[in-house]
mmCIF file of C-alpha atoms in Angstrom:
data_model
loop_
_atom_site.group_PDB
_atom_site.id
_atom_site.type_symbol
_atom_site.label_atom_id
_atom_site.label_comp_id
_atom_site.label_asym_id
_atom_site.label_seq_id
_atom_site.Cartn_x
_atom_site.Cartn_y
_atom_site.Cartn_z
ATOM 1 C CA UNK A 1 0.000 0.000 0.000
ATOM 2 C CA UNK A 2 0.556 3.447 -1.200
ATOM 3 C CA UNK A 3 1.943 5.568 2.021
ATOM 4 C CA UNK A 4 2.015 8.945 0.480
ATOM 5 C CA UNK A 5 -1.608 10.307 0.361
ATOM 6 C CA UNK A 6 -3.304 12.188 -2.407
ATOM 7 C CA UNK A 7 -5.035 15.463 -1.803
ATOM 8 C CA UNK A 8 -8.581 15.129 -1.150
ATOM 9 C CA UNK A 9 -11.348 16.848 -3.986
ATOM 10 C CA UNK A 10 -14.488 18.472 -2.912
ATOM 11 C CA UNK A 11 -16.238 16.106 -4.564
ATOM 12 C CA UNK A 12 -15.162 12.417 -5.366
ATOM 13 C CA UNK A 13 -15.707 12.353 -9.045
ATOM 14 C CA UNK A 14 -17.168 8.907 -10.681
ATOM 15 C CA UNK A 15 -18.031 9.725 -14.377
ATOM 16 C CA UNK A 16 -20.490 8.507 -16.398
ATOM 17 C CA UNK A 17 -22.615 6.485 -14.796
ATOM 18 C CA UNK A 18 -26.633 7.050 -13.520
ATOM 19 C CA UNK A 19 -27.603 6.486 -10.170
ATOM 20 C CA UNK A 20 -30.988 5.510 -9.498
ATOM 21 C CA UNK A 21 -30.901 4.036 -6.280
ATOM 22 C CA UNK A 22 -28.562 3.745 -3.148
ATOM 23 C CA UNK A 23 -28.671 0.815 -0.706
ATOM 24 C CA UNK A 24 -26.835 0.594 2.339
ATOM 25 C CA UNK A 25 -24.205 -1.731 3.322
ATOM 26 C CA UNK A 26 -23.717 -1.632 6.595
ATOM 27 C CA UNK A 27 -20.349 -3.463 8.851
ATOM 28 C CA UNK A 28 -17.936 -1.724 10.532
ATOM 29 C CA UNK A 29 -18.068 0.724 7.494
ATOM 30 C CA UNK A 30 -21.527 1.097 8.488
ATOM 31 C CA UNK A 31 -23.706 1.564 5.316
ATOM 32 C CA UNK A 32 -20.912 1.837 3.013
ATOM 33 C CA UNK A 33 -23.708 3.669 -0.470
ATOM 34 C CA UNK A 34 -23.476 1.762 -3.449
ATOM 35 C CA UNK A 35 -25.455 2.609 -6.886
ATOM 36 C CA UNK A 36 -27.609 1.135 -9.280
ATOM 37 C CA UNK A 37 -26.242 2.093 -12.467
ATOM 38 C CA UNK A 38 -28.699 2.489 -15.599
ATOM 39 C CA UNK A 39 -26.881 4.770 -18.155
ATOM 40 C CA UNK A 40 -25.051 7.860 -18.214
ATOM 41 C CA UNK A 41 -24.667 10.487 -15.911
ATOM 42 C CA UNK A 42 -25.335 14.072 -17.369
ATOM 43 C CA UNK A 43 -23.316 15.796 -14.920
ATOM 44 C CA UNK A 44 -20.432 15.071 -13.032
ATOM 45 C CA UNK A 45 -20.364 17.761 -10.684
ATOM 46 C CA UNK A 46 -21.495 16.432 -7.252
ATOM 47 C CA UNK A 47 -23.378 18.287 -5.082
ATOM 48 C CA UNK A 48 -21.122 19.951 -1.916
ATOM 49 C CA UNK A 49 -22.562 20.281 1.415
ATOM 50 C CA UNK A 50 -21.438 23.942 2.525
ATOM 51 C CA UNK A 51 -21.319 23.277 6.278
ATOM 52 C CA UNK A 52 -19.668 20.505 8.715
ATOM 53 C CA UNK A 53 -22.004 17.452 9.824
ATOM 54 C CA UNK A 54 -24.435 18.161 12.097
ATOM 55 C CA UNK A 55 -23.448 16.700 15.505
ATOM 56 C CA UNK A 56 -25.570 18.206 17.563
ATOM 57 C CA UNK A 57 -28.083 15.893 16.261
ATOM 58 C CA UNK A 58 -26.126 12.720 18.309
ATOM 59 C CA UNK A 59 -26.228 11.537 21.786
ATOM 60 C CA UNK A 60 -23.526 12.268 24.258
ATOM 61 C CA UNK A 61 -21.956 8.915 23.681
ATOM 62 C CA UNK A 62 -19.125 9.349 26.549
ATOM 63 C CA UNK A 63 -22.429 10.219 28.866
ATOM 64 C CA UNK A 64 -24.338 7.452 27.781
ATOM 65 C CA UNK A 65 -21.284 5.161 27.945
ATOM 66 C CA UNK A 66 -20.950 5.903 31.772
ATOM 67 C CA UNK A 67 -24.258 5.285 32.694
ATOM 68 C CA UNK A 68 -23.986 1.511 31.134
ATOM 69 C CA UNK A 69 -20.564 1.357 33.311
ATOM 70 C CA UNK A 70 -22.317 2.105 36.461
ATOM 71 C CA UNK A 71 -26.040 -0.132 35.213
ATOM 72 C CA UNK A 72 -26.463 -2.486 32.867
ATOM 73 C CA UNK A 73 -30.191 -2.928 33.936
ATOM 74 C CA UNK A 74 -31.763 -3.004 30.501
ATOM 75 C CA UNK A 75 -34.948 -1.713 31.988
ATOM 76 C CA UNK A 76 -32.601 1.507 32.793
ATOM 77 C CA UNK A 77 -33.088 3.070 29.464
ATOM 78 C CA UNK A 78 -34.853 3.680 26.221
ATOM 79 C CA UNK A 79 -34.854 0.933 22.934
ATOM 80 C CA UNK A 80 -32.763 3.444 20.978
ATOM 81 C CA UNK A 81 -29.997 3.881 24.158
ATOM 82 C CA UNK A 82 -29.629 -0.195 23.941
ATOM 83 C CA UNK A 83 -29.168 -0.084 20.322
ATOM 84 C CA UNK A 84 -26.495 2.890 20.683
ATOM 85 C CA UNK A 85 -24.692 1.165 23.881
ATOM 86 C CA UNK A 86 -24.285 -2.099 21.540
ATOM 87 C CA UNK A 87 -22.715 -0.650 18.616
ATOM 88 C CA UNK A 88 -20.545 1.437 20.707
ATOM 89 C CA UNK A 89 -19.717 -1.452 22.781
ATOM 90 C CA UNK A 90 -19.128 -3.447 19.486
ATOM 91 C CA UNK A 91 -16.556 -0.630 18.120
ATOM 92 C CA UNK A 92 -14.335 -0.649 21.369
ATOM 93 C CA UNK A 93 -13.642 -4.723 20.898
ATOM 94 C CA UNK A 94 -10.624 -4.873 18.842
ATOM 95 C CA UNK A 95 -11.282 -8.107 17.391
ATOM 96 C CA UNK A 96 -14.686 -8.121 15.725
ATOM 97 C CA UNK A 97 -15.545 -8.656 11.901
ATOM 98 C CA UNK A 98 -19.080 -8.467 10.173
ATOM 99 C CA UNK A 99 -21.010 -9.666 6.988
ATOM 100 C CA UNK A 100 -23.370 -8.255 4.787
ATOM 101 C CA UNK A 101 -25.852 -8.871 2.360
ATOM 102 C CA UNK A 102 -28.235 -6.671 1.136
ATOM 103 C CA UNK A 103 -30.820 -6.859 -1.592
ATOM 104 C CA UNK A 104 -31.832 -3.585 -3.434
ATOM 105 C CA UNK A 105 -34.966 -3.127 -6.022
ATOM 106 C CA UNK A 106 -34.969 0.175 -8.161
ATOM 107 C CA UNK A 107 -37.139 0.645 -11.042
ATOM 108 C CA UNK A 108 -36.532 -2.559 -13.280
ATOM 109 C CA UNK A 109 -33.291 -3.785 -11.412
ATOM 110 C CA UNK A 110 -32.578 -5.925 -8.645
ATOM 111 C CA UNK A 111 -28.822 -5.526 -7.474
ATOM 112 C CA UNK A 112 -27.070 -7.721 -4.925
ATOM 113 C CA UNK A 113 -24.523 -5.982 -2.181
ATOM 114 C CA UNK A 114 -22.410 -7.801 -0.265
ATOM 115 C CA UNK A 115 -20.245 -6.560 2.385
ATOM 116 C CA UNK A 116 -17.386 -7.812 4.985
ATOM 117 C CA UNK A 117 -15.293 -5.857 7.453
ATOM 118 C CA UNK A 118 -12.646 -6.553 9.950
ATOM 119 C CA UNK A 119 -11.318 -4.268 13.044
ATOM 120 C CA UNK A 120 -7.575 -6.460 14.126
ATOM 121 C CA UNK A 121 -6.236 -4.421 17.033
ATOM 122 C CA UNK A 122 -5.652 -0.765 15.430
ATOM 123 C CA UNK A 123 -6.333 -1.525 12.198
ATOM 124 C CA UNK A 124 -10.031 -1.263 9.679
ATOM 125 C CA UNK A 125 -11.356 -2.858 6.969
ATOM 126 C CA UNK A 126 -14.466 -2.750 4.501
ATOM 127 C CA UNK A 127 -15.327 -4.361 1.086
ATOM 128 C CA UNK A 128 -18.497 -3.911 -0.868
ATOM 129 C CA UNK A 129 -19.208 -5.419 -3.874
ATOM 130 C CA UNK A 130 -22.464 -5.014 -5.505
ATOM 131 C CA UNK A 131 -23.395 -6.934 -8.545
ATOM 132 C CA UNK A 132 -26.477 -6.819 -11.406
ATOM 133 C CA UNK A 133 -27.204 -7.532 -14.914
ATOM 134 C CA UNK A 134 -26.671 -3.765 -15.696
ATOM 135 C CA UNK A 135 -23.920 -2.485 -13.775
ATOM 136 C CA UNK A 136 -20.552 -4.091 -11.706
ATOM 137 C CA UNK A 137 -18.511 -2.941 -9.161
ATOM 138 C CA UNK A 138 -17.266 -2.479 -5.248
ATOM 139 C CA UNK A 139 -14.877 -0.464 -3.266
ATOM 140 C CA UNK A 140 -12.718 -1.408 -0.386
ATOM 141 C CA UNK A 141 -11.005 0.409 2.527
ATOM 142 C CA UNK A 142 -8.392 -0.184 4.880
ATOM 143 C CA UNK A 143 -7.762 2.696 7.751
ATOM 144 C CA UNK A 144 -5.097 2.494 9.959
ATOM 145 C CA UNK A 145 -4.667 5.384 13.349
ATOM 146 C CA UNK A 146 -4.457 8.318 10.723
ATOM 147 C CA UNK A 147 -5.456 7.594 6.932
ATOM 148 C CA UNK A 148 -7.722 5.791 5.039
ATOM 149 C CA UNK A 149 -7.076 4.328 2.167
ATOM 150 C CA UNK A 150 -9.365 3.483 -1.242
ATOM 151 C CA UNK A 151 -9.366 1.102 -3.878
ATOM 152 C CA UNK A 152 -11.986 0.505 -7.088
ATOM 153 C CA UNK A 153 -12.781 -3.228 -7.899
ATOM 154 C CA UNK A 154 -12.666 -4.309 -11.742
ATOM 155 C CA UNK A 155 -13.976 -7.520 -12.508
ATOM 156 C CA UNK A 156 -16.584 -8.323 -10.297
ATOM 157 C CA UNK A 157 -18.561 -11.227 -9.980
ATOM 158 C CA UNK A 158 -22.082 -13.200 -8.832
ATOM 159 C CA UNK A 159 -20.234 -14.225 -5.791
ATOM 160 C CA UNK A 160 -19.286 -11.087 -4.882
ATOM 161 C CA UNK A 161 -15.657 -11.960 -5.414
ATOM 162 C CA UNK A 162 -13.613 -8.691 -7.974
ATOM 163 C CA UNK A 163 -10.095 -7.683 -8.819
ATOM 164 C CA UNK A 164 -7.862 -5.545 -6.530
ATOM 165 C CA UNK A 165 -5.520 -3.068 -7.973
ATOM 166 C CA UNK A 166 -2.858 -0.560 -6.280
ATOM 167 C CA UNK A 167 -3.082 1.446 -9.314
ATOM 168 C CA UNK A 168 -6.496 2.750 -7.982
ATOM 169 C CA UNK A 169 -5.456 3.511 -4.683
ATOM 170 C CA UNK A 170 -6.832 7.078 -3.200
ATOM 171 C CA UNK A 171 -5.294 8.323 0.212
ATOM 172 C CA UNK A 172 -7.474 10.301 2.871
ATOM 173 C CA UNK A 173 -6.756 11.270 6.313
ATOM 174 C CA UNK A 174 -9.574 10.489 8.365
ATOM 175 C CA UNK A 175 -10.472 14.133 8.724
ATOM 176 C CA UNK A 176 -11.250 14.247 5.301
ATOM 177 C CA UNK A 177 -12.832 10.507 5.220
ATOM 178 C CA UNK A 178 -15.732 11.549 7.521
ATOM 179 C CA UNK A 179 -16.381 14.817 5.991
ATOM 180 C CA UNK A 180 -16.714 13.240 2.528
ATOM 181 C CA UNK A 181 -18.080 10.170 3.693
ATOM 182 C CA UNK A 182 -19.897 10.781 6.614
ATOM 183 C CA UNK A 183 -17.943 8.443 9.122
ATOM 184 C CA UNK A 184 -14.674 6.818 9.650
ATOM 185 C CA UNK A 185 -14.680 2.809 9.815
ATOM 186 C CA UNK A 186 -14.386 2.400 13.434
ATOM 187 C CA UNK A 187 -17.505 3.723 13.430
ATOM 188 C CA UNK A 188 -19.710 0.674 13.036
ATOM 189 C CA UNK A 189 -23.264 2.573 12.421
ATOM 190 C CA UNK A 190 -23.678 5.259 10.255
ATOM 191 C CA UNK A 191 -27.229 6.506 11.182
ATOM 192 C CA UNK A 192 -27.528 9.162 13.796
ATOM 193 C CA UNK A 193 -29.980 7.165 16.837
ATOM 194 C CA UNK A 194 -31.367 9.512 19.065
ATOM 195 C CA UNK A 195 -33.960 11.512 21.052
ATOM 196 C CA UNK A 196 -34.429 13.945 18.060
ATOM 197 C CA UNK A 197 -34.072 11.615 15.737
ATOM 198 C CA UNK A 198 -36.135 8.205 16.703
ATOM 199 C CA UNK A 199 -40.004 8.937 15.660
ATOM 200 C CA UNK A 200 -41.465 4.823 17.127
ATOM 201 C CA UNK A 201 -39.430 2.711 19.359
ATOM 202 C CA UNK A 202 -40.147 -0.689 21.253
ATOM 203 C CA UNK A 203 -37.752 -3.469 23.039
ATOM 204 C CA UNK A 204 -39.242 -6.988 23.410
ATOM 205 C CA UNK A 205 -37.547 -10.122 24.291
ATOM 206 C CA UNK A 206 -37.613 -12.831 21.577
ATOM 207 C CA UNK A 207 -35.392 -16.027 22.098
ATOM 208 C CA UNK A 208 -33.632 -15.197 25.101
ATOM 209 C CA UNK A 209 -32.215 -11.729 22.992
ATOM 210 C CA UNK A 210 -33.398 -8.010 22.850
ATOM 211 C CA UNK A 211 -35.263 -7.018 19.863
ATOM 212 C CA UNK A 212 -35.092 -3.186 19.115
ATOM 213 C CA UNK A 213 -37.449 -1.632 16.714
ATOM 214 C CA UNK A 214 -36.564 1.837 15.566
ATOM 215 C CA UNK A 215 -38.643 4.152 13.609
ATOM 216 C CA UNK A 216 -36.132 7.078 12.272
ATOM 217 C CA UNK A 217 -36.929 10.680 11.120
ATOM 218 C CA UNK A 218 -35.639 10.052 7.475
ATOM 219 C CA UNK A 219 -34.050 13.496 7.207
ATOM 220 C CA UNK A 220 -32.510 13.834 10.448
ATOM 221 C CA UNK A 221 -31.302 10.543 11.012
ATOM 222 C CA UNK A 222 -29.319 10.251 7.413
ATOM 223 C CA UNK A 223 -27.480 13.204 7.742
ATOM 224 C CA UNK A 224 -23.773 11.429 7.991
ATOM 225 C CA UNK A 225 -25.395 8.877 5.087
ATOM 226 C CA UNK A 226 -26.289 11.450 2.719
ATOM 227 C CA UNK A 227 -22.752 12.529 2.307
ATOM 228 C CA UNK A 228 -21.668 8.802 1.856
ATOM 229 C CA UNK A 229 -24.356 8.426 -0.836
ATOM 230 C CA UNK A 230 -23.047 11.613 -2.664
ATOM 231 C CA UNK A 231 -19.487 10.869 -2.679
ATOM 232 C CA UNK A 232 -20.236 7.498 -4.103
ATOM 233 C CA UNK A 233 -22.712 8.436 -6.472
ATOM 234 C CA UNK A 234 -21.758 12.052 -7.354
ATOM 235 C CA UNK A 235 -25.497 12.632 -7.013
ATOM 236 C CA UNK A 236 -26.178 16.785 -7.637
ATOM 237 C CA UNK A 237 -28.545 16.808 -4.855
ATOM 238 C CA UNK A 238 -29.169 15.081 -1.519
ATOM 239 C CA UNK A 239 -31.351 11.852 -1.478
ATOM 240 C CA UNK A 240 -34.338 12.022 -0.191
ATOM 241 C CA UNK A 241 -35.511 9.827 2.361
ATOM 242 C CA UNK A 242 -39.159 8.017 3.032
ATOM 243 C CA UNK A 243 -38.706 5.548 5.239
ATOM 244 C CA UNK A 244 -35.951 4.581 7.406
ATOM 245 C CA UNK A 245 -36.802 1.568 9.956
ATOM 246 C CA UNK A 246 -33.552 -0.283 11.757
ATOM 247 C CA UNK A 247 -34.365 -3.365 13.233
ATOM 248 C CA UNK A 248 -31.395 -4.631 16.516
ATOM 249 C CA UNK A 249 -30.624 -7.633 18.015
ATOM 250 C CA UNK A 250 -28.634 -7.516 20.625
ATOM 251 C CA UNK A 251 -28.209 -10.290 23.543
ATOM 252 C CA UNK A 252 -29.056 -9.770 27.432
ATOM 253 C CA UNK A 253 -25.462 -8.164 27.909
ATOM 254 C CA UNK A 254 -26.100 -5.489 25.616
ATOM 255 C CA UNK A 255 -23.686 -7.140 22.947
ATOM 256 C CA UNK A 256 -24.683 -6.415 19.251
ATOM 257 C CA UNK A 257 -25.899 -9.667 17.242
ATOM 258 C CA UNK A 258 -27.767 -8.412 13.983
ATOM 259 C CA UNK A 259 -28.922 -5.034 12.570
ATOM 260 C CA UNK A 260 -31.631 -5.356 9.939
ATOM 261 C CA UNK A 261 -32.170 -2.158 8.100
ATOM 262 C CA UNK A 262 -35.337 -1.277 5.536
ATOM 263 C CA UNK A 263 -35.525 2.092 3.573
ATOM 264 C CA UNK A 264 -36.966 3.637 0.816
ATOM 265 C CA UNK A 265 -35.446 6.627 -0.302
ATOM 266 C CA UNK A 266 -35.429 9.162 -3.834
ATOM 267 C CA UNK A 267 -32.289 10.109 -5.578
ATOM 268 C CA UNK A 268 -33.118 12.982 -8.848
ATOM 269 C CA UNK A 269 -30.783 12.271 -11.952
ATOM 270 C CA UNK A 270 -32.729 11.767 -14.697
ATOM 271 C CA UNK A 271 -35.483 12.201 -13.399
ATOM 272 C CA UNK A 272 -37.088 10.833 -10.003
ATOM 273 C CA UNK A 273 -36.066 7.672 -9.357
ATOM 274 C CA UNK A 274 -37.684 5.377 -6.254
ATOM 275 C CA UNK A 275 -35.425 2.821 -4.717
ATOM 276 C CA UNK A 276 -35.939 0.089 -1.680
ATOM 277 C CA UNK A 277 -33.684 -2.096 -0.068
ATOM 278 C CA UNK A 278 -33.369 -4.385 2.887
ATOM 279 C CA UNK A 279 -30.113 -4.959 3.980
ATOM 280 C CA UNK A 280 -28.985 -7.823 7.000
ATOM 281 C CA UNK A 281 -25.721 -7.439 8.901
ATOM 282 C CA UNK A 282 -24.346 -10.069 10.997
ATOM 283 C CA UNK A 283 -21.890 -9.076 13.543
ATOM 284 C CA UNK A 284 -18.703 -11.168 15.498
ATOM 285 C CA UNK A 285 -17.482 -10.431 18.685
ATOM 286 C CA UNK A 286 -13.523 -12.208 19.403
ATOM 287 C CA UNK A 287 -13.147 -12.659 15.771
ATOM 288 C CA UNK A 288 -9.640 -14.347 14.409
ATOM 289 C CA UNK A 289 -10.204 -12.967 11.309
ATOM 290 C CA UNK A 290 -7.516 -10.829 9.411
ATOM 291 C CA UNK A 291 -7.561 -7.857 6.923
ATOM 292 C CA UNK A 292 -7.406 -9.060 3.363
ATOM 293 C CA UNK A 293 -4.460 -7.910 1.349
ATOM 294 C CA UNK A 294 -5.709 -6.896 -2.501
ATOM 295 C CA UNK A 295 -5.223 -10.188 -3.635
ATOM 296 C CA UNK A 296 -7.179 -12.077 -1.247
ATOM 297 C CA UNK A 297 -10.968 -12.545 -1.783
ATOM 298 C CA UNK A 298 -13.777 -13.238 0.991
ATOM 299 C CA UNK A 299 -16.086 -15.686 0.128
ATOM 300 C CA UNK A 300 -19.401 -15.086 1.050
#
């Protein structure tokens, strides 16, 4: 890998293409946007958000985070503070790894996303590869205590398997990461859970787990995933969300098992185009897996 790191655009530029509808692929990268690609882009000038993200929007994570260290009573808080507590407990392991797969329907065209991600020690990892009749392709990451790196797939496949090359690498620090893609990849959820964000919420016990249903304010609760979606897509204008409903499981201990996300959601090039996808993401805790070098591929 590449240590010398390329200066970041405004906008990260990927030329003729259409995108007509943005799933998310959710692991450590934490809904890592990927497109469905129908023909080609008129523009290629993506749309720049003119202010910082909005983190005022978040729960005081530290806060909540000592709370859970003094009581880990589950009846002690609210569905959406369980479902924050176990993703934040998740990213603090330093031996976890996660799978993906997500199925997306947009117009016509049914695309399949995989994803996989790895966190060994101080090191991150994501890979998604999406794959349809109409359009190929897949991005992975690897971040280390101050960059991020970036490579394009070629070749991909129906197994979710592609091509690796050095020759495509693009160098961030993770400054510039979050900005232009809303989070860093020790971040392991990209949606913004909280009081002024969660619209329905309910916690029921099913199997000897915690269930956590989550009904999100689709504007307020994208607002990291919107920039994620541009920067992949190089949409001109935010996407607009309709539904956004997560779905946790997460055992007695508070330790995250499954996130199950549905949304619907409008992207404008070429016209209005509706898109819907529900995407399943298992998680590991104590995981021996390692980060993939370029030439390695994870079979899903």
């Amino acid at each position: 890998m590449k240590k010398e790191r390329q200066k970041l655009p405004k906008s990260v530029i990927i030329k003729n293409t259409v995108i007509t509808g943005i799933v998310a692929v959710s692991g450590i990268a934490g809904g890592l946007a990927v497109g469905i690609i129908l023909g080609k882009m008129l523009s290629t000038k993506a749309y720049e958000f003119d202010a910082p993200i909005d983190t005022a929007l978040e729960m005081d994570y530290d806060a909540l985070m000592q709370r859970y260290s003094n009581d880990q009573n589950v009846d002690s808080y609210k569905p959406h503070e369980v479902a924050n507590i176990s993703w934040l407990k998740f990213a603090n392991e330093e031996h976890t790894h996660s799978v993906a797969h997500c199925d997306v329907t947009a117009a016509i065209v049914k695309q399949r996303v995989c994803s996989h991600d790895v966190r060994d020690g101080n090191r991150w990892y994501s890979e998604s590869v999406f794959y349809s009749a109409i359009k190929k392709g897949g991005f992975r990451f690897y971040q280390d205590e101050q960059n991020v790196f970036r490579y394009t797939a070629s070749n991909p496949k129906e197994n979710c398997t592609a091509d690796w090359s050095k020759d495509t690498e693009y160098g961030y620090t993770k400054a510039e990461f979050e900005e232009a893609w809303g989070k860093t990849l020790d971040r392991p959820v990209i949606y913004v859970i909280s009081g002024q964000t969660v619209k329905e919420e309910k916690i029921e016990t099913k199997d000897g787990n915690l269930v956590i249903d989550l009904e999100l304010d689709p504007a307020k609760s994208t607002v990291r995933y919107a920039r994620q979606m541009i920067s992949m897509s190089n949409l001109e204008s935010p996407p607009s969300f309709s539904l956004v409903h997560l779905t946790f499981t997460v055992d007695t201990n508070f330790n995250l098992i499954q996130l199950k996300v549905h949304e619907k959601y409008t992207v404008y090039v070429v016209g209005r185009n509706d898109s819907e996808s529900i995407n399943v993401i298992d998680y590991y805790h104590n995981s021996t897996e390692t980060i993939p070098d370029l030439e390695t591929d994870y079979v899903y």
